[in-house]
XYZ file of C-alpha atoms in Angstrom:
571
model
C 6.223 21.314 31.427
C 9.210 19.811 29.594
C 7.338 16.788 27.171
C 9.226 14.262 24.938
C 7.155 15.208 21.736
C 4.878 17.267 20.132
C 2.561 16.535 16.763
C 1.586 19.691 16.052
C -1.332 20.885 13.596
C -2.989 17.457 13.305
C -6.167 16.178 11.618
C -6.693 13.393 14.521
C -9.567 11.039 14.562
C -11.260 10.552 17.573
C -12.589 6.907 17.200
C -14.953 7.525 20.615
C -16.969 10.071 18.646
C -15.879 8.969 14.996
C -15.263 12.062 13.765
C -11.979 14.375 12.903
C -10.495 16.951 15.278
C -7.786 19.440 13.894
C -5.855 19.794 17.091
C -2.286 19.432 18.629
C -0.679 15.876 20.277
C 1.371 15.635 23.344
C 3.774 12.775 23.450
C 5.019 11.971 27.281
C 6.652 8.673 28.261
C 5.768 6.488 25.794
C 2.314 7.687 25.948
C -0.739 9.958 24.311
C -0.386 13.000 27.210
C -2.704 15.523 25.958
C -4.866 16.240 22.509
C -6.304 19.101 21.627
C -4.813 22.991 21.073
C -1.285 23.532 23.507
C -1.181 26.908 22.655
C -0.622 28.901 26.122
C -0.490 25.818 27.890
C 3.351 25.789 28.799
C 4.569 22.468 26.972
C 8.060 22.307 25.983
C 8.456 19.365 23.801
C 12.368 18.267 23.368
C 10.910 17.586 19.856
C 8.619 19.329 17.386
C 6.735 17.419 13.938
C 4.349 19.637 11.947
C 1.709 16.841 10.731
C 0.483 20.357 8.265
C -3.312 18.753 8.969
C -2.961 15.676 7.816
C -4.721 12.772 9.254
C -3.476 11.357 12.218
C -4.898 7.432 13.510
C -3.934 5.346 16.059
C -1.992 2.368 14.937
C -2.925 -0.589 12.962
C -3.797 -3.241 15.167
C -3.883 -7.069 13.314
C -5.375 -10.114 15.879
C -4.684 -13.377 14.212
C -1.778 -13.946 12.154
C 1.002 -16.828 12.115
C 4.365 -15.018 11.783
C 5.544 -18.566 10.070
C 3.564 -17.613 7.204
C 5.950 -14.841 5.910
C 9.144 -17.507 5.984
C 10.591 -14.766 8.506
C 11.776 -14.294 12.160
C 9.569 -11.954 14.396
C 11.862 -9.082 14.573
C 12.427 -8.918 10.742
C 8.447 -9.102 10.294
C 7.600 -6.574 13.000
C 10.005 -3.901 11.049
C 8.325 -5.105 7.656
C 5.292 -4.492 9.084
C 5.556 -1.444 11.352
C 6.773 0.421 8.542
C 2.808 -0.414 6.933
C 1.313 1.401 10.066
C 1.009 -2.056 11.985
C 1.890 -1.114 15.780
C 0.707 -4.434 17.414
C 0.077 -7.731 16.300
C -1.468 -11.031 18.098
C 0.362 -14.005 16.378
C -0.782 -17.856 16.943
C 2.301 -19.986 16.601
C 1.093 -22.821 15.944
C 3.735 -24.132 12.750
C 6.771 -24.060 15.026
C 5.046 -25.274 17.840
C 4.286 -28.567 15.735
C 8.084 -28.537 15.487
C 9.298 -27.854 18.910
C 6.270 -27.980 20.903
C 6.386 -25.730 23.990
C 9.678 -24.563 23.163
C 9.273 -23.293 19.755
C 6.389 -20.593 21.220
C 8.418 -19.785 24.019
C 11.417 -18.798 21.740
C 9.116 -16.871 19.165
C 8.643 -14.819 22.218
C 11.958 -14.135 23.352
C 12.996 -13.420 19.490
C 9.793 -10.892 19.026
C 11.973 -8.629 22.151
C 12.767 -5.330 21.029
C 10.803 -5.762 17.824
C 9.764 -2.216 16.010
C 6.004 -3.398 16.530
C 4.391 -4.909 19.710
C 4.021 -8.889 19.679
C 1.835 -10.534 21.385
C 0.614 -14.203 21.176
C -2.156 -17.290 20.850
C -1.670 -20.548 22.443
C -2.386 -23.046 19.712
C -5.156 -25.185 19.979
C -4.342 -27.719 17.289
C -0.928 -29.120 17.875
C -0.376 -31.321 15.976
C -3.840 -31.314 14.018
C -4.136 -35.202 14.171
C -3.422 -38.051 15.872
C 0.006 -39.409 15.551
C -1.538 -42.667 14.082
C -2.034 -40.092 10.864
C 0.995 -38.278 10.796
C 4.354 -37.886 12.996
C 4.816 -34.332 14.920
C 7.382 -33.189 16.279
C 5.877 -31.151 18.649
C 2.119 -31.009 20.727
C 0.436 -28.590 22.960
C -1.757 -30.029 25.893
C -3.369 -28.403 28.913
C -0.169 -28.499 30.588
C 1.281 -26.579 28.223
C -1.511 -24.354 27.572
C -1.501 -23.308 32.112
C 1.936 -22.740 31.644
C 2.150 -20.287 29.014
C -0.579 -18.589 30.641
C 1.128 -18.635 33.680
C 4.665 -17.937 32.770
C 4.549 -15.900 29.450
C 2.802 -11.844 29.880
C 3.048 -11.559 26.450
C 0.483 -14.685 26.160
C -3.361 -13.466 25.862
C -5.671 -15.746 24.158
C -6.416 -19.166 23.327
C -5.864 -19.899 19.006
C -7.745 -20.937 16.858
C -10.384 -23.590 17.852
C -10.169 -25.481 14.308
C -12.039 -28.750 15.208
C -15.804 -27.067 15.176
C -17.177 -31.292 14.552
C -16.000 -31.967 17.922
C -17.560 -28.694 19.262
C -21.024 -29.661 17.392
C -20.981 -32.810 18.809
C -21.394 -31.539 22.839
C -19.357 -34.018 24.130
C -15.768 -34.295 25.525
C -13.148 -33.373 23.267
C -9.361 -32.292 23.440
C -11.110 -29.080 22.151
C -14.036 -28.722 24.102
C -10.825 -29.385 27.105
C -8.972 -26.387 26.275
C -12.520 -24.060 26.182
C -13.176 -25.417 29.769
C -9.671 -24.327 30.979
C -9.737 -20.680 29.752
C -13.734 -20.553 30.882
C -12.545 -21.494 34.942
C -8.108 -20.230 34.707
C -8.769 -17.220 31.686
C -11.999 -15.840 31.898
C -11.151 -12.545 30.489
C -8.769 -14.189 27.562
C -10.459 -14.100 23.949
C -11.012 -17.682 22.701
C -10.223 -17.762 18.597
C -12.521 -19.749 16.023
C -12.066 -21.479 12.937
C -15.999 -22.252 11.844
C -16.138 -22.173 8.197
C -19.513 -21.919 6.517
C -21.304 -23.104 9.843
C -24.431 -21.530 10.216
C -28.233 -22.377 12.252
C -27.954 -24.643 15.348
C -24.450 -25.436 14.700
C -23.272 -22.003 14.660
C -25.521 -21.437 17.995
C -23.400 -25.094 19.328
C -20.241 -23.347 18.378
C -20.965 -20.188 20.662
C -22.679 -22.368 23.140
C -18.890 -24.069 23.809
C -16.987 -21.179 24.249
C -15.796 -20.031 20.792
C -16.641 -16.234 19.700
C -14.905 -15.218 17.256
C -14.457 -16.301 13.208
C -11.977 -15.283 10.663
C -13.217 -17.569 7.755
C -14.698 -16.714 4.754
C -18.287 -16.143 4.739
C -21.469 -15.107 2.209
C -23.790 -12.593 3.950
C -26.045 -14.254 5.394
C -23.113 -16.737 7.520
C -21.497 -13.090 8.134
C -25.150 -11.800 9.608
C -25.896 -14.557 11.465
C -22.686 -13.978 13.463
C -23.628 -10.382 13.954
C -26.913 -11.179 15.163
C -25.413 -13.779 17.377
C -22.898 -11.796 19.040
C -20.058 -13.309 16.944
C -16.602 -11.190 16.660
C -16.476 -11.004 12.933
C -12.364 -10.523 11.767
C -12.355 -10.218 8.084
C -9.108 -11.119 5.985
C -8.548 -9.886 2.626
C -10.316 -12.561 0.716
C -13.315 -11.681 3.043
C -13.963 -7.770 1.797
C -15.839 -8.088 -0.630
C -18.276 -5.071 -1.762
C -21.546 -7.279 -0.526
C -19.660 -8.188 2.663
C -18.986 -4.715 3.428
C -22.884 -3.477 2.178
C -24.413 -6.342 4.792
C -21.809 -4.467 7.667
C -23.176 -0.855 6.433
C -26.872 -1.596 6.661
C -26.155 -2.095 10.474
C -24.434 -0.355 13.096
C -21.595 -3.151 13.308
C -18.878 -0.707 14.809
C -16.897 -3.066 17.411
C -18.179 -5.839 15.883
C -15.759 -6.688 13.327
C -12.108 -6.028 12.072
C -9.894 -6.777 9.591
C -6.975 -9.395 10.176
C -4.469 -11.206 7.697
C -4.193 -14.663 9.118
C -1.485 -15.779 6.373
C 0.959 -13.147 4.392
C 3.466 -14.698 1.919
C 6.481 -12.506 2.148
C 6.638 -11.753 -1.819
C 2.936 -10.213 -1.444
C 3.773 -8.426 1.948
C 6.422 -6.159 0.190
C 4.810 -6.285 -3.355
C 1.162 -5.051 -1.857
C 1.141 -4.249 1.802
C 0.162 -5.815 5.098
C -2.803 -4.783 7.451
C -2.998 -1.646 5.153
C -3.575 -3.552 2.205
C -6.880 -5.108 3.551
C -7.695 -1.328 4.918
C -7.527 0.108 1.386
C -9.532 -3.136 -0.442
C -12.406 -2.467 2.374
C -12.469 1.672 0.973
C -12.302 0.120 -2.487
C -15.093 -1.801 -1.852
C -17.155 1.440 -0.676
C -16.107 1.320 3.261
C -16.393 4.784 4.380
C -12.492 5.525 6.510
C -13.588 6.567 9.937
C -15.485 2.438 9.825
C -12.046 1.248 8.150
C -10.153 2.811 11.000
C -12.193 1.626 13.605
C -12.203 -1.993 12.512
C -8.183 -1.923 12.528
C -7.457 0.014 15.285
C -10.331 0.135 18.468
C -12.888 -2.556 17.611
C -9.417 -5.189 17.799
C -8.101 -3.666 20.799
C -11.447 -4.154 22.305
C -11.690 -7.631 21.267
C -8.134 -8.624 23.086
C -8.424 -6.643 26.017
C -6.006 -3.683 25.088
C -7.170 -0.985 27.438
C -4.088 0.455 26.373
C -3.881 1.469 22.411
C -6.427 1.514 19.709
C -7.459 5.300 20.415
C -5.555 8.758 20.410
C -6.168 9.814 23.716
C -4.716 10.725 26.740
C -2.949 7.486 29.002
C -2.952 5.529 25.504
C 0.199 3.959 24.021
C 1.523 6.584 21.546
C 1.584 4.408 18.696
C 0.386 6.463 15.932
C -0.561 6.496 11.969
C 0.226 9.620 9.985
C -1.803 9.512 6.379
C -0.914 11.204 3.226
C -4.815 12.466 3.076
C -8.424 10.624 3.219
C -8.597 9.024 0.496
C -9.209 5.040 -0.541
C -5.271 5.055 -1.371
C -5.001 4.747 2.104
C -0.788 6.060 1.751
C 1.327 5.509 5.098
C 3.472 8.273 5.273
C 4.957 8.160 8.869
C 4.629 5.880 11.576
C 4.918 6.129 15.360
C 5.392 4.018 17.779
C 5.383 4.943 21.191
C 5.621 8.282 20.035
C 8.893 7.398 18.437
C 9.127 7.420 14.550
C 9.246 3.785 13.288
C 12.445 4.292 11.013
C 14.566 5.807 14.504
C 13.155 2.857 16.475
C 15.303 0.062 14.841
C 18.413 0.602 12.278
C 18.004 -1.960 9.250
C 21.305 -3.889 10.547
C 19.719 -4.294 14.477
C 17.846 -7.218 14.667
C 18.907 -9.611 12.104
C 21.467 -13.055 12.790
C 20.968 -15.507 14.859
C 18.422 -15.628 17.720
C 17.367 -19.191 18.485
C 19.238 -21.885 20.589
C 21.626 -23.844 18.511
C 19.339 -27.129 18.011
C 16.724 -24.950 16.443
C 19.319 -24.784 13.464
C 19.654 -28.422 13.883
C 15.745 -29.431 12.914
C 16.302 -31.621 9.656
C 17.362 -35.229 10.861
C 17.743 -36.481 7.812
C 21.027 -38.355 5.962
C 22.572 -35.654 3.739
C 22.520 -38.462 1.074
C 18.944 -39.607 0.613
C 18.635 -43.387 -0.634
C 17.641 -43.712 -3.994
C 15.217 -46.742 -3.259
C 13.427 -43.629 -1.266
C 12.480 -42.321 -4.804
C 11.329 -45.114 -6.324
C 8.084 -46.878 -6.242
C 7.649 -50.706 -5.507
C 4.627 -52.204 -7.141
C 3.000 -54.951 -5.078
C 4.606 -58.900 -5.969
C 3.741 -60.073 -9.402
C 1.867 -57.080 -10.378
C 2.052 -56.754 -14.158
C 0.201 -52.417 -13.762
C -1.183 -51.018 -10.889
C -4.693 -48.660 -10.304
C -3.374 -45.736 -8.034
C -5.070 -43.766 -5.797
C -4.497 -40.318 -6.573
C -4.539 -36.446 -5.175
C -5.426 -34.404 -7.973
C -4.463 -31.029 -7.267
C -6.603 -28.015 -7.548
C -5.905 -25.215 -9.643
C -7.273 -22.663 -7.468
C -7.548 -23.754 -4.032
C -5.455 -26.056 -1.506
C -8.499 -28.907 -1.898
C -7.184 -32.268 -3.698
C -9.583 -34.754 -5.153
C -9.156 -38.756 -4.957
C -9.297 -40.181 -9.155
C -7.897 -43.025 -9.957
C -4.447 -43.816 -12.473
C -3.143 -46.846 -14.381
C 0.288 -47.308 -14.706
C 2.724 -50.117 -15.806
C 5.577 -52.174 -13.804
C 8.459 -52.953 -14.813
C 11.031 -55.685 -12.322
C 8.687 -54.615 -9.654
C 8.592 -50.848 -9.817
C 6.013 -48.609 -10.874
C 6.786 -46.356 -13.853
C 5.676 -43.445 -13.208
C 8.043 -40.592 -14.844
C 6.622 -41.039 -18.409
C 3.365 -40.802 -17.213
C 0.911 -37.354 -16.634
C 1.504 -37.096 -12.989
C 4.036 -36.782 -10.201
C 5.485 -38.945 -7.569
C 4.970 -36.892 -4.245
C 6.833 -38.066 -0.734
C 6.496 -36.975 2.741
C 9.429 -38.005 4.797
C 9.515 -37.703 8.682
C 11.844 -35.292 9.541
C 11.975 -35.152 13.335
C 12.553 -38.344 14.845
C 15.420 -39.104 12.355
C 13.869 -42.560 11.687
C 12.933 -41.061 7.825
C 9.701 -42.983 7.582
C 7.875 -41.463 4.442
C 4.456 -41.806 2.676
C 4.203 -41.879 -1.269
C 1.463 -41.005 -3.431
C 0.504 -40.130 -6.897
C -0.511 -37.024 -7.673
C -2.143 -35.764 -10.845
C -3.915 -32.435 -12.281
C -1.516 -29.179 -11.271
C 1.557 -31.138 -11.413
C 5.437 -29.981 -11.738
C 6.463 -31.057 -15.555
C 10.528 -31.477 -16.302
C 11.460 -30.772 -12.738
C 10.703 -31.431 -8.895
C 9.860 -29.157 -5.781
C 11.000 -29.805 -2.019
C 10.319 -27.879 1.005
C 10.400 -28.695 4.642
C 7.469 -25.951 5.023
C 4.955 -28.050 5.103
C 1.757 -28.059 6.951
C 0.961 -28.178 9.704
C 3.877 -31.204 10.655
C 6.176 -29.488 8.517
C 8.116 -33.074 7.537
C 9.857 -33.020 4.357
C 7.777 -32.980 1.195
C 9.241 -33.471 -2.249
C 7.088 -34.040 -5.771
C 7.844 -33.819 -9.240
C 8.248 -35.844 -12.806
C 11.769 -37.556 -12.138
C 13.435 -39.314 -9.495
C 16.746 -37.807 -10.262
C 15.257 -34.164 -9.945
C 13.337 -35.140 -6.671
C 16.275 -36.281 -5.084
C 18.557 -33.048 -5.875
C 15.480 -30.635 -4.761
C 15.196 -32.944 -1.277
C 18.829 -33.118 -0.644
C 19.534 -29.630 -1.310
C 16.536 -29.008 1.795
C 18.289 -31.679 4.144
C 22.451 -30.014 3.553
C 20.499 -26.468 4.183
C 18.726 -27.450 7.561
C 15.370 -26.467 5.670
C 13.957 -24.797 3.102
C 12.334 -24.215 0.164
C 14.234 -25.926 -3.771
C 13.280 -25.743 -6.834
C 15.009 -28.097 -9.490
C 15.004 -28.245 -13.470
C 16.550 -30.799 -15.114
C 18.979 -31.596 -12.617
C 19.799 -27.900 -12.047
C 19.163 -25.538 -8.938
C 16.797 -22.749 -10.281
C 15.114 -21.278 -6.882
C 15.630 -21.748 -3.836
C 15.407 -20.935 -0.112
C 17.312 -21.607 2.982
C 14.916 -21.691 6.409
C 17.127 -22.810 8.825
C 15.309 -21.669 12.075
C 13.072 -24.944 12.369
C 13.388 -25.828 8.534
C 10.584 -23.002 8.727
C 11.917 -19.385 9.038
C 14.883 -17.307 7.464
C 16.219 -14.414 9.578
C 17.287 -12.407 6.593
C 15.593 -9.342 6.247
C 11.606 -9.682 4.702
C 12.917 -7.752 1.172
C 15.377 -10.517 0.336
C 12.993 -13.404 1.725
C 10.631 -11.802 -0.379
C 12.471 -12.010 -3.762
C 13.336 -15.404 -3.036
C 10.146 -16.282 -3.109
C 8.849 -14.633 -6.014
C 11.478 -16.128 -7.914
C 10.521 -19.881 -6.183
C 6.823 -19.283 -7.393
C 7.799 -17.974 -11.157
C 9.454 -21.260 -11.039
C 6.968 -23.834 -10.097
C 4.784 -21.855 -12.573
C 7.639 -22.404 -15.535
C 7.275 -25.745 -14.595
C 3.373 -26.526 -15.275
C 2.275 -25.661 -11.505
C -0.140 -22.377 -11.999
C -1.840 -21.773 -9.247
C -2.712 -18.174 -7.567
C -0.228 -18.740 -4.471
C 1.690 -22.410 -6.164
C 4.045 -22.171 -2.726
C 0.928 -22.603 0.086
C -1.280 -24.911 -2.639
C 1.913 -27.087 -2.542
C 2.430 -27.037 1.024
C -0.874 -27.906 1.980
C -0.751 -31.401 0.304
C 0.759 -32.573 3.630
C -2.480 -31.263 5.243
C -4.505 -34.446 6.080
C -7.230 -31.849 8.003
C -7.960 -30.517 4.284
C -10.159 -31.963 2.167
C -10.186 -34.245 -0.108
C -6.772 -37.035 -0.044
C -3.486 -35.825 1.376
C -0.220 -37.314 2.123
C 1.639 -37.723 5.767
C 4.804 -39.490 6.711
C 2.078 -42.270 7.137
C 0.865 -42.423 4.020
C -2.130 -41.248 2.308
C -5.005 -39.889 4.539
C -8.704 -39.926 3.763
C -9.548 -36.607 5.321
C -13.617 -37.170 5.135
C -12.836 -40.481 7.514
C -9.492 -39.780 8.941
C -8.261 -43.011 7.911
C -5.029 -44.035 6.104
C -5.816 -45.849 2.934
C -3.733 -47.972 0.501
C -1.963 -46.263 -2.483
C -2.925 -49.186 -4.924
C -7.064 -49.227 -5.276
């Protein structure tokens, strides 16, 4: 029988029995045809690879991501990735869907076509995270929307994210509780994604009660045993493998129960560290044994989305494939397969890159390419002699602000702030082209001697622009609108870093290597200017994120996030 491959002299693990087989593969159609030892059974493969008894897994398998999150275009990220051993990933699309609503998914699924890695997709649940009195959107996803993807889009499978657990706990009717209901009566079979952070007891039993499943937050033992015991799909990102994580999912026999996931991948760490394979080799670090490590990224998430499919080395299974340098916690890629293909054959580095979007998706920024400077300065109410200002001081660590409290003087009416210890931070609506925009003070990690802009900003993604002089603000914002999007960096009224996203002022089609060293070099900068922070690029784009505690700035203004309420700048 004439067969398109053969891996011969393989060390293959069988994840059914979860244990290693040193046997032969036979590659046919696209597909896992036979596994075991071919000799005397007639197969004439077209082509022969000597694995030399090395391990052999089925491919990596990641369930909730946001593509968005790497500043890149699917089919850019799907090479990136697919060279890492990832073979298939579910992505939830919910930052250009906030942009373009029901468009923006449906054209992340036309550009992941003929991607090196298999991409399927979440509706979002959460678009846009608030009500418009709060912030200005540019795009939303209802029920309509929601039945049509379903019903128009294969490549559409679950629901994302469920991130409004309050209005779960509460039991009553809710825009969330709406969506559940649909994919309980039109999607039965469809995985619902959570978002429960920390939730534990009766509300973790309301959660499940409603329709939500699953949780990819970070969690101590006992939240991450409760879930278990509760019947909870557990996906662990990299911030969630920790050694006593990993000892509570040892002392029971959580196989299918959990798997690992990424949820958000800056490009820079991507190609500095790794992808799904990066949280695969912290879980061995962390005293995993590899047959559970390959389970949890390759069967136990097929299982979870329905992939009858892939996940498994077996005969009638998509030949996507993992071939290891050995066992050991390094965890080393060496080749990749993908429907029996080899990953670096399936897609030349030139294929796949230039435009892929319709023409108004480069055409997101409605903005003035001259920005007003009145925009950058800060009117003090009439006859005001200083002003107490709210403020968002920013975190060191985390994305969380906290509300304090600043004096400053006036002078003919205008606050001055530039000689003071904090920043003037704006968000200006960016959709509409109407350029309304919300100012605020913020303090703590601030930018010192220069300014920041970017028009990735979540989740609305308007334009957001801080830092210690008007002059520098303005360049850094400007430079964004004349780009179409993007991420600037200014020093003293000088261009130091910067990054053009012109596919919905959110994604760059250049390949992820590039994007990736343009970020580095962003974050070095914001950290040369005062703004140290672990990841400085998501802390900073999360100030717009009036769903995050504690005080955050919108188009609107600022937003009290405990009472979803706008509140005045001047206490």
């Amino acid at each position: 029988m004439v067969v398109d491959a053969l891996l011969k002299d393989a060390l293959v693990f069988n994840v059914f029995l979860k244990r290693w087989d040193r046997c032969d593969v036979v590659i046919h159609r696209g597909r896992f045809l036979y596994v075991g030892k071919v000799e005397g059974m007639g197969f004439e493969p077209e082509e022969t690879r000597d694995c030399g008894g090395k391990p052999l897994i089925p491919g990596l398998i990641d369930i909730h991501l946001h593509i968005e999150s790497t500043l890149c275009t699917p089919v850019p990220f799907a090479r990136a990735v697919a060279e890492r051993g990832v073979t298939t990933v579910v992505s939830e699309p919910h930052e250009i869907a906030n942009v373009f609503g029901l468009r923006g998914i449906q054209e992340m699924i036309r550009a992941s076509e003929g991607a090196a890695a298999d991409v399927y997709y979440g509706v979002p649940s959460s678009v846009p995270a608030t009500s418009s009195d709060l912030e200005t959107s540019g795009g939303a996803v209802g029920l309509e929307e929601l039945n049509r993807l379903f019903r128009e889009e294969p490549k559409v499978i679950c629901l994302g994210e469920v991130m409004n657990c309050p209005e779960l706990i509460d039991m009553g009717l809710s825009r969330a509780a709406g969506f559940i209901d649909y994919m309980r009566n039109e999607q039965p079979f469809a995985a619902v994604e959570g978002h429960c952070p920390s939730y534990k007891g009766l509300d973790l039993a309301k959660v499940l009660f409603m329709g939500v499943d699953s949780d990819h937050c970070l969690q101590d033992p006992e939240g991450l045993e409760q879930r278990l015991a509760n019947g909870m799909f557990v996906e662990l990102q990299e911030k969630a493998v920790t050694p006593e994580i990993v000892d509570c999912l040892l002392a029971h026999d959580t196989d299918g129960l959990f798997c690992f996931v990424t949820d958000d991948v800056p490009p820079n760490v991507l190609v500095a560290k790794g992808h799904l394979d990066h949280v695969v080799r912290k879980a061995l670090e962390a005293g995993m044994p590899l047959e559970k490590a390959v389970i949890a990224a390759t069967w136990s998430p097929a299982r979870r989305m329905g992939f009858r499919d892939r996940g498994a080395i077996a005969p009638g299974k998509v030949a996507d494939a993992v071939l290891l340098a050995d066992r050991s916690a390094d965890f080393t890629v060496e080749e990749v397969f993908k429907g029996g293909i080899p990953v670096s054959r399936c897609q030349t580095a030139e294929e796949g890159f230039g435009a892929s979007f319709p023409e108004d998706f480069y055409q997101s920024i409605r903005l003035p390419g001259e920005l007003p400077d009145t925009l950058f300065e800060l009117e003090a109410p009439e006859g005001a002699g200083v002003v107490c200002c709210r403020t968002m001081e920013k975190n060191n660590l985390t994305t969380y602000t906290r509300e304090g409290r600043l004096t400053l003087p006036v002078e003919e009416g205008r606050v001055s702030w530039e000689e003071a210890p904090c920043n003037l931070a704006l968000v200006i609506e960016r959709h509409t082209g109407k350029a309304g925009a919300g100012k605020g003070i913020m303090t703590g990690c601030i930018f010192q001697g220069g300014a920041v802009a970017t028009s990735y900003a979540h989740d609305s993604h308007n334009l957001l622009v801080a830092g210690g002089r008007a002059s520098d603000m303005k360049m850094a914002a400007g430079w964004v609108v004349r780009n179409q999007g993007g991420i600037c960096v200014v020093r003293k009224g000088e261009v130091v870093a910067s990054l053009a996203l012109p596919v919905a002022g959110l994604l760059s089609e250049d390949p992820m290597p590039e994007i990736a060293a343009q970020v580095a070099r962003i974050q070095q900068a914001m950290e040369e200017l005062g703004f140290v922070h672990p990841n400085p690029l998501m802390s900073f784009a999360t100030l717009t994120l009036p769903v995050s505690p504690a005080l955050k700035l919108t188009d609107k203004g600022l937003v009290d996030v405990r009472s979803s309420t706008l509140v005045e700048l001047f206490a």
